[in-house]
Amino acid sequence: MPRKLLLPYKSVFSHSRVPRGLYDSLAMNAARSGYRVFSANSTAACTELAKRITERLGAELGKSVVYQETNGETRVEIKESVRGQDVFIIQTIPRDVNTAVMELLIMAYALKTSCARNIIGVIPYFPYSKQSKMRKRGSIVCKLLASMLAKAGLTHIITMDLHQKEIQGFFSFPVDNLRASPFLLQYIQEEIPDYRNAVIVAKSPDAAKRAQSYAERLRLGLAVIHGEAQCTEQDMDDGRHSPPTVKNTTVHTGLELPLMMAKEKPPITVVGDVGGRIAIIVDDIIDDVESFVAAAEILKERGAYKIFVMATHGLLSADAPRLIEESSVDEVVVTNTVPHEVQKLQCPKIKTVDISLILSEAIRRIHNGESMAYLFRNITMDD
């Protein structure tokens, strides 16, 4: 007795016999409709996060080859079928940012031409996020990158702690901006025994909202470092005062622009009491650490007896490990959104918090069409 197909094929084959081979083929395709996870970088440091995520998902890392040819061009080869599947590309950003971007773009386009159903980029640290505003005569590079990713074939992005939340508006497809604060808060509660005697510090007024969010959830005090070093001569002569004030310049009669007062930063002060307490500086990115080191020195002078620095993305560029090791900072805690194993070898003060759990759960929920609201519970906009 031939078997009949259930909906949605019932209306098509309700009055005719269904070939057994066709039924088996449809059943096989239904069973194979799943997802695949690929790593867009083949180096060991960058695939570490991808392996952690796939282990939590109980899946295997997709088979692909990513390498640089002798002339410097990036080549990507997909070694298995992805037709009709949801494909997640995990790309961590190493020091060679531009190569990582090209690897992501080329892999996305390769999957698009291989007929993947959806292509979701898992980019824990989104590159060029600091260039999201127009400065001087520059450009908004982050907007350009968003357009390039859409053109390459990405249909969705999972990222974490964007430098500016408004960056989500640059994309023409959905962006899930996850938060690392629950993991960092858990670290504070579990790894700092006397954290109740701590105060959350913002190293600048710009970071005050994030620090306030941490302080409120930990029921701790808040301090803000106000004031910075003066602008260098190079910054003052970069053309921001153009057009130049030339005496013989022809100006329209009657046009009198008000005189703009030069912005003058006050001397560095600490708003809040840190004497005899643990100071925990929070931010989203640690790249050049000079400002964190300077903040630590100020806090030490004000009486803080232990200083922690916590951030989501530990870029730790240039001589950051050496500067941290020689500074008053007792510990730097970052997540593994960016590979920094080399820096940890150079500086034992650097500690890592694993965030693969939330990324793997986001992948599972997106593939199953479940709500993402659970991942944002008790998360404020200021995180």
Coordinates of C-alpha atoms in Angstrom, one line a residue:
M1 CA 0.0 0.0 0.0
P2 CA 1.7 3.2 -1.1
R3 CA 2.1 5.9 1.6
K4 CA 0.6 9.3 1.2
L5 CA 2.3 12.6 1.9
L6 CA 1.1 14.9 4.6
L7 CA 0.5 18.6 4.2
P8 CA 1.7 20.7 2.4
Y9 CA 2.0 18.0 -0.3
K10 CA -1.4 16.4 0.4
S11 CA -3.3 18.8 -1.9
V12 CA -1.0 18.0 -4.8
F13 CA -0.9 14.3 -4.5
S14 CA -4.4 13.6 -2.9
H15 CA -5.8 11.9 -6.0
S16 CA -2.7 10.1 -7.3
R17 CA -0.2 7.6 -6.1
V18 CA 3.1 9.0 -4.7
P19 CA 6.3 7.3 -6.0
R20 CA 8.2 5.7 -3.1
G21 CA 11.4 7.2 -4.3
L22 CA 9.9 10.7 -4.2
Y23 CA 8.5 10.2 -0.7
D24 CA 11.9 9.0 0.6
S25 CA 13.7 11.9 -1.1
L26 CA 11.3 14.4 0.5
A27 CA 11.7 12.8 3.9
M28 CA 15.5 12.8 3.6
N29 CA 15.5 16.5 2.6
A30 CA 13.3 17.3 5.7
A31 CA 15.7 15.5 7.9
R32 CA 18.7 17.3 6.5
S33 CA 17.3 20.8 6.7
G34 CA 19.5 22.0 9.6
Y35 CA 22.3 24.4 10.2
R36 CA 26.1 24.5 9.8
V37 CA 28.7 26.4 11.7
F38 CA 31.9 27.6 9.9
S39 CA 35.0 29.4 11.1
A40 CA 36.1 32.2 8.7
N41 CA 39.7 32.0 10.0
S42 CA 41.9 29.0 10.0
T43 CA 44.4 30.1 12.7
A44 CA 44.3 28.2 15.9
A45 CA 43.8 31.3 18.1
C46 CA 40.8 32.4 16.1
T47 CA 39.1 28.9 15.8
E48 CA 39.2 28.4 19.5
L49 CA 36.0 30.3 20.1
A50 CA 34.3 28.5 17.2
K51 CA 35.2 25.1 18.7
R52 CA 33.8 26.1 22.0
I53 CA 30.6 27.2 20.4
T54 CA 30.2 24.0 18.4
E55 CA 30.9 21.8 21.4
R56 CA 28.1 23.5 23.3
L57 CA 25.8 23.0 20.4
G58 CA 26.7 19.4 20.0
A59 CA 27.6 20.1 16.3
E60 CA 30.7 19.7 14.2
L61 CA 32.6 22.6 12.7
G62 CA 31.9 23.0 9.0
K63 CA 34.6 21.8 6.6
S64 CA 36.2 24.7 4.8
V65 CA 39.6 26.0 3.8
V66 CA 40.7 29.6 4.4
Y67 CA 44.2 30.7 3.4
Q68 CA 46.3 33.4 1.9
E69 CA 47.9 32.9 -1.4
T70 CA 51.5 33.9 -2.2
N71 CA 50.3 37.2 -3.7
G72 CA 48.4 38.1 -0.5
E73 CA 44.9 37.3 -1.9
T74 CA 42.4 35.5 0.4
R75 CA 40.9 32.2 -0.9
V76 CA 38.0 30.4 0.7
E77 CA 36.8 26.9 -0.3
I78 CA 33.6 25.3 1.2
K79 CA 34.1 21.5 1.4
E80 CA 30.5 20.4 2.0
S81 CA 27.0 21.1 0.8
V82 CA 25.1 23.9 2.4
R83 CA 22.1 24.1 0.1
G84 CA 19.0 25.1 1.9
Q85 CA 20.6 25.4 5.3
D86 CA 21.1 28.1 7.9
V87 CA 24.8 28.8 7.9
F88 CA 26.6 30.6 10.8
I89 CA 30.0 32.1 10.2
I90 CA 32.1 32.7 13.3
Q91 CA 34.7 35.4 12.8
T92 CA 36.9 36.6 15.6
I93 CA 39.0 39.6 14.7
P94 CA 42.8 39.2 15.2
R95 CA 45.4 41.9 14.8
D96 CA 45.2 41.8 11.0
V97 CA 41.7 43.4 10.9
N98 CA 41.5 43.9 7.1
T99 CA 42.4 40.3 6.3
A100 CA 39.7 39.1 8.7
V101 CA 37.1 41.3 7.0
M102 CA 38.0 40.0 3.6
E103 CA 37.8 36.4 4.9
L104 CA 34.3 37.1 6.2
L105 CA 33.2 38.8 3.0
I106 CA 34.6 36.1 0.7
M107 CA 33.1 33.2 2.8
A108 CA 29.7 34.9 2.9
Y109 CA 29.7 35.3 -0.8
A110 CA 30.9 31.7 -1.3
L111 CA 28.0 30.4 0.8
K112 CA 25.6 32.7 -1.0
T113 CA 26.5 31.2 -4.4
S114 CA 26.3 27.7 -2.8
C115 CA 22.6 28.3 -2.2
A116 CA 22.6 28.6 1.6
R117 CA 19.2 29.6 2.9
N118 CA 20.3 32.1 5.5
I119 CA 23.8 33.3 6.2
I120 CA 24.3 34.6 9.8
G121 CA 27.6 36.3 10.8
V122 CA 28.7 35.7 14.4
I123 CA 31.1 38.6 14.9
P124 CA 31.6 39.0 18.7
Y125 CA 33.8 42.1 18.2
F126 CA 32.6 44.2 15.2
P127 CA 35.6 45.8 13.5
Y128 CA 35.8 49.5 12.7
S129 CA 33.1 50.2 15.4
K130 CA 35.1 53.2 16.7
Q131 CA 34.8 54.8 13.2
S132 CA 31.0 55.2 13.5
K133 CA 30.9 59.0 13.6
M134 CA 32.1 61.7 11.2
R135 CA 35.3 63.2 12.5
K136 CA 37.3 66.0 10.8
R137 CA 37.4 65.1 7.1
G138 CA 37.1 61.4 7.6
S139 CA 34.3 58.9 6.8
I140 CA 31.9 56.6 8.6
V141 CA 33.8 53.4 7.8
C142 CA 31.4 51.3 10.0
K143 CA 28.5 52.2 7.7
L144 CA 30.7 51.2 4.7
L145 CA 31.4 47.8 6.2
A146 CA 27.8 47.2 7.0
S147 CA 26.9 47.8 3.3
M148 CA 29.7 45.4 2.2
L149 CA 28.5 42.6 4.5
A150 CA 24.9 43.0 3.1
K151 CA 26.2 42.9 -0.4
A152 CA 28.3 39.8 0.2
G153 CA 25.2 37.9 1.3
L154 CA 24.8 38.1 5.1
T155 CA 21.2 38.1 6.2
H156 CA 21.7 38.5 10.0
I157 CA 24.5 39.4 12.5
I158 CA 25.1 38.3 16.0
T159 CA 27.6 40.6 17.8
M160 CA 28.4 41.7 21.3
D161 CA 28.6 45.1 23.0
L162 CA 28.8 47.4 20.0
H163 CA 30.9 50.5 20.7
Q164 CA 27.9 52.6 19.8
K165 CA 24.5 51.1 19.8
E166 CA 23.4 53.3 17.0
I167 CA 25.6 51.2 14.7
Q168 CA 22.6 48.8 14.4
G169 CA 20.9 51.3 12.3
F170 CA 23.7 51.0 9.6
F171 CA 22.4 47.6 8.6
S172 CA 19.6 46.6 6.3
F173 CA 19.1 43.3 8.1
P174 CA 18.6 42.2 11.7
V175 CA 21.4 42.7 14.2
D176 CA 21.4 41.0 17.7
N177 CA 23.7 43.0 20.0
L178 CA 24.3 40.7 22.9
R179 CA 25.7 41.9 26.2
A180 CA 28.7 40.5 28.2
S181 CA 27.8 42.3 31.4
P182 CA 26.1 39.2 33.1
F183 CA 29.4 37.3 32.7
L184 CA 31.5 40.1 34.0
L185 CA 29.2 40.7 36.9
Q186 CA 29.3 37.0 37.8
Y187 CA 33.1 37.2 37.7
I188 CA 33.1 40.2 40.2
Q189 CA 30.8 38.3 42.6
E190 CA 32.7 35.0 42.4
E191 CA 36.3 36.0 42.0
I192 CA 36.6 39.1 44.1
P193 CA 36.0 37.9 47.7
D194 CA 35.5 41.4 49.2
Y195 CA 33.7 43.0 46.3
R196 CA 31.1 44.5 48.7
N197 CA 33.9 47.0 49.6
A198 CA 34.3 48.0 45.9
V199 CA 33.3 51.0 43.9
I200 CA 32.6 51.0 40.2
V201 CA 34.6 53.6 38.3
A202 CA 34.1 55.3 35.0
K203 CA 37.4 56.5 33.6
S204 CA 35.6 59.3 31.7
P205 CA 32.2 60.9 31.8
D206 CA 31.4 59.1 28.5
A207 CA 31.5 55.7 30.4
A208 CA 29.4 56.9 33.3
K209 CA 26.2 55.3 32.1
R210 CA 27.8 51.9 31.8
A211 CA 29.4 52.2 35.2
Q212 CA 26.1 53.3 36.7
S213 CA 24.4 50.2 35.3
Y214 CA 27.1 47.9 36.9
A215 CA 26.9 49.8 40.2
E216 CA 23.1 49.6 40.5
R217 CA 23.0 45.8 39.8
L218 CA 25.9 45.1 42.3
R219 CA 24.5 47.6 44.8
L220 CA 27.8 49.4 44.9
G221 CA 29.0 53.0 44.9
L222 CA 29.9 55.0 41.7
A223 CA 32.9 57.2 41.0
V224 CA 33.8 59.1 37.8
I225 CA 37.2 60.4 36.7
H226 CA 36.7 63.8 35.1
G227 CA 39.3 65.7 33.1
E228 CA 42.0 64.6 30.7
A229 CA 45.3 65.6 29.3
Q230 CA 45.4 68.6 27.0
C231 CA 45.2 68.2 23.2
T232 CA 48.5 67.9 21.5
E233 CA 49.8 70.5 19.0
Q234 CA 49.1 68.1 16.1
D235 CA 45.5 67.9 17.1
M236 CA 45.1 71.6 17.3
D237 CA 46.6 72.2 13.8
D238 CA 44.7 69.5 12.0
G239 CA 42.5 72.0 10.1
R240 CA 39.5 72.0 12.4
H241 CA 39.9 75.8 12.6
S242 CA 39.6 76.3 8.9
P243 CA 39.0 78.4 7.0
P244 CA 42.1 80.2 8.2
T245 CA 41.7 83.6 9.7
V246 CA 43.4 85.6 6.9
K247 CA 43.1 89.4 7.2
N248 CA 42.5 90.1 3.5
T249 CA 39.9 87.4 3.2
T250 CA 36.7 88.7 1.5
V251 CA 33.8 88.3 3.9
H252 CA 30.2 89.1 3.1
T253 CA 29.3 92.4 4.8
G254 CA 26.9 92.0 7.7
L255 CA 28.0 88.4 8.3
E256 CA 29.3 88.3 11.8
L257 CA 29.8 84.8 13.3
P258 CA 29.9 84.5 17.1
L259 CA 33.4 83.9 18.5
M260 CA 33.7 80.2 19.5
M261 CA 35.5 79.7 22.8
A262 CA 38.2 77.1 22.8
K263 CA 37.3 73.9 24.7
E264 CA 39.6 73.6 27.7
K265 CA 39.6 70.4 29.7
P266 CA 39.8 70.7 33.5
P267 CA 42.5 69.0 35.6
I268 CA 41.9 65.4 36.4
T269 CA 39.6 64.9 39.4
V270 CA 37.7 61.9 40.9
V271 CA 34.1 62.5 41.6
G272 CA 33.3 60.0 44.4
D273 CA 35.1 58.3 47.3
V274 CA 37.5 55.5 46.5
G275 CA 39.7 55.7 49.7
G276 CA 40.3 52.3 51.3
R277 CA 38.2 50.6 48.7
I278 CA 38.5 48.3 45.6
A279 CA 38.2 50.3 42.4
I280 CA 36.7 48.4 39.4
I281 CA 37.0 50.3 36.1
V282 CA 34.5 49.2 33.5
D283 CA 34.5 49.9 29.8
D284 CA 33.6 48.1 26.5
I285 CA 37.0 48.1 24.8
I286 CA 40.6 47.9 26.1
D287 CA 42.9 48.8 23.2
D288 CA 45.6 51.4 24.0
V289 CA 45.9 51.1 27.8
E290 CA 47.5 54.4 28.5
S291 CA 44.2 56.0 29.7
F292 CA 43.5 53.0 32.0
V293 CA 47.0 53.1 33.4
A294 CA 46.7 56.9 34.1
A295 CA 43.3 56.3 35.7
A296 CA 44.8 53.5 37.9
E297 CA 47.5 55.9 39.1
I298 CA 44.9 58.6 40.0
L299 CA 42.8 56.0 41.9
K300 CA 45.9 54.7 43.7
E301 CA 46.7 58.3 44.8
R302 CA 43.1 58.7 46.1
G303 CA 43.5 55.7 48.3
A304 CA 42.2 52.7 46.4
Y305 CA 44.1 49.6 47.6
K306 CA 43.2 47.3 44.7
I307 CA 42.3 48.2 41.1
F308 CA 40.5 46.0 38.5
V309 CA 39.9 46.8 34.9
M310 CA 37.0 45.0 33.2
A311 CA 35.9 45.2 29.6
T312 CA 34.2 43.1 26.9
H313 CA 36.8 43.3 24.1
G314 CA 40.4 43.0 25.0
L315 CA 42.3 44.2 21.9
L316 CA 45.4 45.0 23.9
S317 CA 47.3 46.5 21.1
A318 CA 51.0 47.5 20.9
D319 CA 52.8 47.5 24.3
A320 CA 49.6 47.0 26.3
P321 CA 50.8 43.8 28.1
R322 CA 54.0 45.5 29.3
L323 CA 52.3 48.7 30.3
I324 CA 49.7 46.7 32.3
E325 CA 52.4 44.6 34.0
E326 CA 54.3 47.7 35.1
S327 CA 51.2 49.7 36.2
S328 CA 49.2 49.9 39.4
V329 CA 46.4 47.7 37.8
D330 CA 46.1 44.5 39.8
E331 CA 44.0 42.6 37.2
V332 CA 42.5 43.1 33.7
V333 CA 39.4 41.0 33.0
V334 CA 38.2 40.6 29.4
T335 CA 36.1 38.2 27.5
N336 CA 37.3 35.9 24.6
T337 CA 35.5 37.9 21.9
V338 CA 39.0 38.7 20.6
P339 CA 41.9 36.2 20.7
H340 CA 44.6 37.4 23.2
E341 CA 46.5 34.3 24.2
V342 CA 49.9 35.9 23.3
Q343 CA 49.1 38.9 25.5
K344 CA 48.2 36.6 28.4
L345 CA 51.6 34.9 28.1
Q346 CA 53.3 38.4 28.3
C347 CA 51.2 39.6 31.2
P348 CA 49.8 37.2 33.9
K349 CA 47.5 40.0 35.1
I350 CA 45.2 39.4 32.1
K351 CA 42.2 37.1 32.9
T352 CA 39.7 35.7 30.4
V353 CA 35.9 35.2 30.8
D354 CA 34.3 32.7 28.3
I355 CA 31.2 34.0 26.6
S356 CA 30.7 31.1 24.2
L357 CA 27.6 30.0 26.2
I358 CA 25.5 33.0 25.2
L359 CA 26.7 32.9 21.5
S360 CA 25.8 29.2 21.2
E361 CA 22.4 29.9 22.7
A362 CA 21.8 32.7 20.3
I363 CA 22.7 30.5 17.4
R364 CA 20.3 27.8 18.6
R365 CA 17.4 30.2 19.1
I366 CA 17.8 31.9 15.8
H367 CA 17.9 28.6 13.9
N368 CA 14.8 27.3 15.8
G369 CA 12.9 30.6 15.3
E370 CA 12.7 31.2 19.1
S371 CA 12.6 34.6 20.8
M372 CA 15.9 36.3 21.8
A373 CA 14.3 38.2 24.7
Y374 CA 15.5 35.7 27.2
L375 CA 19.1 36.6 26.5
F376 CA 18.4 40.3 27.2
R377 CA 16.5 39.8 30.5
N378 CA 17.5 42.3 33.2
I379 CA 19.8 44.0 30.7
T380 CA 19.6 47.8 30.5
M381 CA 20.1 50.0 27.5
D382 CA 23.2 51.5 29.2
D383 CA 25.1 48.2 29.2

